[in-house]
C-alpha cells in the first residue's frame, strides 16, 4: 500500500500548497473561521464538475465545483471552510470526501470540492 507522501513523491512533480481556514460556525457577524493553516502536498484540478451538496433538508442541492483539491489524509476543511489556492483565488469548500485506498494504487486522501 502506497502512502500519500510516497504517491506525491512518485507521481506529482510540483505538488501545491493551499491555505485552509476551517469553518467553525456562524457568529453574530457572519461565518467564523479558525486560524489559517497551510496544507502541503496537494493536487489542484481546475476542472468544473457537478457535485451534490448536503443541505438542511433531505433533498440537498447540486452546485458546480470549479476546483477539486486532493489533500493528505487528516486534512481538516469542513464544508464552508475558506481555501486560498496557489493562484491566490479565495474560495469555499462545498463538499468534503475522505477516500480510502480500497486496495488500489491511489492512497487514502481527502478530496475537497470547491466553489
XYZ file of N, CA, C and O in Angstrom:
460
model
N 0.848 -1.178 0.000
C 0.000 0.000 0.000
C 0.897 1.246 0.000
O 1.829 1.367 0.768
N 0.594 2.174 -0.876
C 1.352 3.410 -1.019
C 0.798 4.468 -0.074
O -0.411 4.623 0.055
N 1.684 5.222 0.566
C 1.240 6.333 1.407
C 1.043 7.566 0.530
O 1.514 7.610 -0.617
N 0.368 8.578 1.070
C 0.161 9.824 0.334
C 1.505 10.455 -0.023
O 1.724 10.902 -1.156
N 2.441 10.501 0.924
C 3.754 11.111 0.676
C 4.502 10.370 -0.438
O 5.121 10.997 -1.302
N 4.437 9.042 -0.445
C 5.083 8.256 -1.500
C 4.444 8.527 -2.856
O 5.136 8.653 -3.876
N 3.116 8.621 -2.873
C 2.390 8.921 -4.111
C 2.808 10.280 -4.665
O 3.111 10.415 -5.853
N 2.842 11.288 -3.796
C 3.229 12.642 -4.230
C 4.651 12.633 -4.780
O 4.919 13.176 -5.854
N 5.578 12.007 -4.040
C 6.982 11.955 -4.488
C 7.118 11.280 -5.853
O 7.890 11.723 -6.693
N 6.353 10.209 -6.086
C 6.491 9.426 -7.315
C 5.713 9.999 -8.495
O 6.148 9.878 -9.638
N 4.562 10.624 -8.243
C 3.644 10.962 -9.332
C 3.425 12.452 -9.600
O 2.991 12.820 -10.675
N 3.663 13.298 -8.614
C 3.327 14.719 -8.751
C 4.608 15.553 -8.701
O 5.187 15.765 -7.636
N 5.077 16.058 -9.857
C 6.348 16.780 -9.886
C 6.330 18.103 -9.114
O 7.340 18.488 -8.547
N 5.188 18.771 -9.098
C 5.102 20.050 -8.394
C 3.826 20.081 -7.549
O 2.815 20.670 -7.964
N 3.852 19.464 -6.349
C 2.659 19.495 -5.518
C 2.349 20.924 -5.080
O 3.236 21.769 -4.991
N 1.085 21.180 -4.830
C 0.627 22.517 -4.472
C 0.481 22.658 -2.956
O 0.332 21.671 -2.237
N 0.507 23.894 -2.504
C 0.216 24.233 -1.115
C -1.003 25.135 -1.116
O -1.067 26.107 -1.871
N -1.987 24.787 -0.274
C -3.179 25.617 -0.124
C -3.236 26.121 1.310
O -2.555 25.591 2.194
N -4.036 27.138 1.538
C -4.263 27.639 2.892
C -5.726 27.413 3.228
O -6.606 27.776 2.446
N -5.973 26.792 4.388
C -7.334 26.476 4.813
C -7.659 27.224 6.099
O -6.886 27.199 7.053
N -8.799 27.910 6.095
C -9.372 28.489 7.298
C -10.647 27.693 7.559
O -11.662 27.899 6.892
N -10.575 26.750 8.494
C -11.686 25.826 8.734
C -12.908 26.564 9.270
O -12.791 27.407 10.166
N -14.065 26.250 8.702
C -15.334 26.831 9.140
C -15.617 26.343 10.555
O -15.626 25.146 10.830
N -15.844 27.283 11.479
C -16.075 26.942 12.891
C -17.518 27.192 13.319
O -17.876 26.903 14.451
N -18.332 27.773 12.449
C -19.734 28.032 12.787
C -20.133 29.451 12.427
O -19.355 30.208 11.855
N -21.352 29.789 12.786
C -21.881 31.124 12.495
C -21.821 31.971 13.753
O -22.171 31.516 14.837
N -21.366 33.199 13.594
C -21.311 34.151 14.697
C -22.305 35.275 14.466
O -23.048 35.279 13.477
N -22.306 36.224 15.349
C -23.227 37.355 15.252
C -22.990 38.187 13.996
O -23.905 38.841 13.496
N -21.774 38.157 13.475
C -21.435 38.977 12.313
C -21.111 38.145 11.082
O -20.440 38.611 10.165
N -21.560 36.888 11.057
C -21.330 36.032 9.900
C -20.513 34.809 10.251
O -20.363 34.455 11.420
N -19.946 34.157 9.236
C -19.185 32.931 9.462
C -17.956 33.174 10.346
O -17.335 34.238 10.290
N -17.608 32.156 11.132
C -16.416 32.201 11.984
C -15.466 31.122 11.477
O -15.881 29.979 11.237
N -14.197 31.485 11.307
C -13.193 30.564 10.794
C -12.057 30.414 11.793
O -11.742 31.338 12.535
N -11.413 29.243 11.770
C -10.231 29.036 12.600
C -9.037 29.733 11.947
O -9.134 30.229 10.820
N -7.923 29.748 12.649
C -6.704 30.363 12.110
C -6.282 29.630 10.838
O -6.494 28.422 10.700
N -5.686 30.357 9.935
C -5.241 29.787 8.661
C -4.140 28.752 8.871
O -3.241 28.953 9.689
N -4.258 27.636 8.132
C -3.284 26.550 8.190
C -2.865 26.212 6.764
O -3.719 26.060 5.884
N -1.564 26.104 6.537
C -1.088 25.693 5.216
C -1.117 24.178 5.115
O -0.698 23.480 6.039
N -1.641 23.686 3.995
C -1.681 22.251 3.721
C -0.810 22.015 2.492
O -1.080 22.558 1.421
N 0.231 21.217 2.671
C 1.180 20.968 1.585
C 0.897 19.628 0.923
O 0.092 18.843 1.407
N 1.586 19.373 -0.158
C 1.472 18.119 -0.915
C 0.047 17.865 -1.404
O -0.509 16.787 -1.240
N -0.527 18.891 -2.022
C -1.882 18.794 -2.579
C -1.824 18.719 -4.099
O -0.842 19.124 -4.719
N -2.911 18.225 -4.674
C -3.084 18.211 -6.124
C -4.311 19.069 -6.416
O -5.387 18.807 -5.879
N -4.137 20.114 -7.230
C -5.225 21.034 -7.555
C -5.655 20.797 -8.998
O -4.829 20.827 -9.916
N -6.961 20.568 -9.191
C -7.526 20.333 -10.526
C -8.628 21.358 -10.771
O -9.654 21.340 -10.096
N -8.411 22.253 -11.725
C -9.383 23.312 -12.025
C -10.393 22.889 -13.073
O -10.747 23.664 -13.963
N -10.898 21.672 -12.981
C -11.923 21.174 -13.889
C -13.290 21.319 -13.218
O -13.478 20.867 -12.089
N -14.236 21.936 -13.904
C -15.583 22.096 -13.339
C -16.327 20.777 -13.385
O -16.209 20.008 -14.335
N -17.107 20.516 -12.318
C -17.963 19.325 -12.285
C -19.127 19.573 -11.342
O -19.055 20.413 -10.446
N -20.193 18.837 -11.566
C -21.403 18.957 -10.764
C -21.252 18.116 -9.504
O -20.845 16.954 -9.576
N -21.547 18.709 -8.324
C -21.481 17.970 -7.062
C -22.792 18.131 -6.304
O -23.497 19.125 -6.462
N -23.113 17.149 -5.492
C -24.300 17.216 -4.644
C -23.865 17.747 -3.290
O -22.972 17.206 -2.658
N -24.531 18.812 -2.852
C -24.209 19.485 -1.597
C -25.283 19.153 -0.572
O -26.475 19.277 -0.858
N -24.845 18.751 0.622
C -25.790 18.448 1.695
C -26.398 19.747 2.213
O -25.702 20.727 2.436
N -27.713 19.741 2.383
C -28.422 20.901 2.913
C -29.206 20.485 4.150
O -29.198 19.327 4.540
N -29.910 21.423 4.752
C -30.675 21.145 5.968
C -31.787 20.135 5.721
O -32.143 19.379 6.607
N -32.354 20.140 4.520
C -33.422 19.172 4.222
C -32.807 17.943 3.537
O -31.637 17.905 3.214
N -33.597 16.930 3.354
C -33.109 15.674 2.785
C -32.808 15.785 1.284
O -32.076 14.970 0.739
N -33.369 16.782 0.612
C -33.238 16.887 -0.842
C -31.817 17.230 -1.290
O -31.358 16.742 -2.311
N -31.107 18.065 -0.538
C -29.790 18.511 -0.969
C -29.908 19.444 -2.157
O -31.000 19.854 -2.548
N -28.797 19.783 -2.733
C -28.807 20.625 -3.929
C -27.590 20.273 -4.776
O -26.660 19.633 -4.307
N -27.615 20.689 -6.017
C -26.489 20.474 -6.911
C -25.826 21.808 -7.193
O -26.498 22.809 -7.426
N -24.494 21.810 -7.136
C -23.717 23.017 -7.413
C -22.580 22.640 -8.350
O -22.191 21.476 -8.445
N -22.031 23.635 -8.999
C -20.870 23.410 -9.852
C -19.619 23.685 -9.032
O -19.443 24.765 -8.483
N -18.773 22.668 -8.935
C -17.477 22.816 -8.299
C -16.487 23.190 -9.393
O -16.354 22.478 -10.377
N -15.807 24.309 -9.223
C -14.862 24.762 -10.242
C -13.463 24.207 -10.021
O -12.651 24.208 -10.938
N -13.196 23.729 -8.789
C -11.873 23.208 -8.461
C -11.997 22.037 -7.512
O -12.802 22.072 -6.584
N -11.189 21.009 -7.727
C -11.079 19.880 -6.809
C -9.647 19.847 -6.306
O -8.709 19.998 -7.083
N -9.498 19.674 -4.989
C -8.172 19.578 -4.395
C -8.067 18.249 -3.663
O -8.924 17.918 -2.845
N -7.032 17.487 -3.989
C -6.729 16.249 -3.290
C -5.667 16.576 -2.245
O -4.617 17.141 -2.577
N -5.966 16.239 -0.978
C -5.111 16.614 0.146
C -4.671 15.382 0.929
O -5.313 14.335 0.858
N -3.626 15.521 1.740
C -3.186 14.404 2.565
C -4.274 13.980 3.560
O -5.116 14.794 3.952
N -4.248 12.706 3.969
C -5.203 12.254 4.989
C -5.068 13.110 6.243
O -3.976 13.568 6.578
N -6.185 13.333 6.909
C -6.171 14.127 8.135
C -6.377 15.612 7.920
O -6.456 16.373 8.881
N -6.472 16.049 6.658
C -6.718 17.463 6.383
C -8.096 17.844 6.921
O -9.074 17.178 6.652
N -8.151 18.923 7.695
C -9.414 19.375 8.278
C -9.911 20.606 7.526
O -9.320 21.685 7.622
N -10.991 20.417 6.765
C -11.588 21.513 5.987
C -13.065 21.207 5.793
O -13.481 20.794 4.715
N -13.879 21.381 6.842
C -15.304 21.073 6.703
C -15.981 21.967 5.672
O -15.453 23.034 5.321
N -17.134 21.530 5.195
C -17.912 22.341 4.244
C -18.077 23.746 4.811
O -18.328 23.926 5.997
N -17.901 24.743 3.947
C -17.995 26.136 4.355
C -16.650 26.762 4.665
O -16.544 27.976 4.815
N -15.592 25.940 4.768
C -14.253 26.470 5.051
C -13.770 27.339 3.895
O -14.158 27.142 2.756
N -12.914 28.289 4.230
C -12.320 29.168 3.226
C -10.969 28.598 2.816
O -10.177 28.199 3.667
N -10.723 28.553 1.499
C -9.478 27.994 0.973
C -8.844 29.015 0.027
O -9.518 29.563 -0.844
N -7.550 29.244 0.219
C -6.794 30.076 -0.709
C -5.934 29.144 -1.548
O -5.131 28.369 -1.022
N -6.132 29.203 -2.859
C -5.423 28.344 -3.807
C -4.072 28.962 -4.167
O -3.845 30.155 -3.930
N -3.174 28.177 -4.758
C -1.864 28.720 -5.162
C -1.973 29.937 -6.090
O -1.107 30.804 -6.083
N -3.050 30.020 -6.850
C -3.261 31.165 -7.751
C -3.610 32.439 -6.997
O -3.607 33.524 -7.577
N -3.952 32.312 -5.709
C -4.388 33.455 -4.919
C -5.901 33.556 -4.817
O -6.427 34.350 -4.039
N -6.609 32.761 -5.616
C -8.077 32.778 -5.560
C -8.549 32.220 -4.227
O -8.086 31.193 -3.772
N -9.473 32.956 -3.591
C -10.068 32.516 -2.334
C -11.447 31.955 -2.645
O -12.249 32.595 -3.333
N -11.718 30.758 -2.175
C -12.957 30.064 -2.475
C -13.456 29.350 -1.226
O -12.850 29.475 -0.162
N -14.533 28.606 -1.366
C -15.165 27.955 -0.227
C -15.366 26.475 -0.529
O -15.625 26.090 -1.659
N -15.272 25.647 0.522
C -15.476 24.210 0.376
C -16.972 23.917 0.260
O -17.757 24.344 1.108
N -17.343 23.196 -0.799
C -18.728 22.755 -0.981
C -18.947 21.378 -0.370
O -19.924 21.136 0.327
N -18.045 20.442 -0.685
C -18.178 19.049 -0.272
C -16.803 18.516 0.115
O -15.807 18.827 -0.536
N -16.775 17.693 1.176
C -15.547 17.024 1.612
C -15.768 15.521 1.531
O -16.812 15.023 1.957
N -14.802 14.802 0.985
C -14.866 13.341 0.943
C -13.547 12.784 1.449
O -12.483 13.178 0.966
N -13.633 11.902 2.441
C -12.448 11.195 2.921
C -12.427 9.856 2.212
O -13.306 9.028 2.423
N -11.444 9.671 1.339
C -11.402 8.500 0.472
C -10.365 7.491 0.940
O -9.203 7.830 1.158
N -10.800 6.252 1.072
C -9.940 5.147 1.475
C -9.249 4.598 0.237
O -9.730 4.765 -0.884
N -8.133 3.915 0.409
C -7.412 3.373 -0.739
C -8.116 2.173 -1.373
O -7.914 1.876 -2.527
N -8.979 1.493 -0.638
C -9.738 0.344 -1.153
C -8.864 -0.662 -1.887
O -9.304 -1.315 -2.830
N -7.597 -0.764 -1.474
C -6.703 -1.728 -2.099
C -6.179 -1.308 -3.461
O -5.532 -2.083 -4.143
N -6.465 -0.083 -3.881
C -5.993 0.407 -5.178
C -4.651 1.099 -5.020
O -4.141 1.274 -3.925
N -4.083 1.532 -6.115
C -2.789 2.203 -6.073
C -2.863 3.633 -5.548
O -1.860 4.194 -5.152
N -4.034 4.258 -5.574
C -4.177 5.615 -5.070
C -4.360 5.553 -3.560
O -5.260 4.880 -3.071
N -3.510 6.212 -2.803
C -3.592 6.121 -1.344
C -4.793 6.875 -0.772
O -5.416 7.699 -1.447
N -5.085 6.605 0.497
C -6.135 7.334 1.197
C -5.820 8.826 1.138
O -4.660 9.228 1.224
N -6.864 9.639 0.989
C -6.683 11.080 0.912
C -8.010 11.785 1.168
O -9.049 11.148 1.284
N -7.976 13.108 1.254
C -9.166 13.935 1.426
C -9.385 14.707 0.138
O -8.451 15.326 -0.396
N -10.618 14.668 -0.365
C -10.969 15.393 -1.598
C -11.869 16.563 -1.225
O -12.917 16.388 -0.612
N -11.464 17.766 -1.623
C -12.246 18.979 -1.394
C -12.821 19.447 -2.722
O -12.066 19.692 -3.674
N -14.132 19.579 -2.796
C -14.790 20.168 -3.967
C -15.067 21.624 -3.611
O -15.759 21.915 -2.641
N -14.495 22.547 -4.389
C -14.563 23.973 -4.078
C -15.454 24.728 -5.051
O -15.631 24.308 -6.183
N -15.970 25.868 -4.593
C -16.785 26.733 -5.455
C -15.989 27.183 -6.647
O -14.794 27.346 -6.594
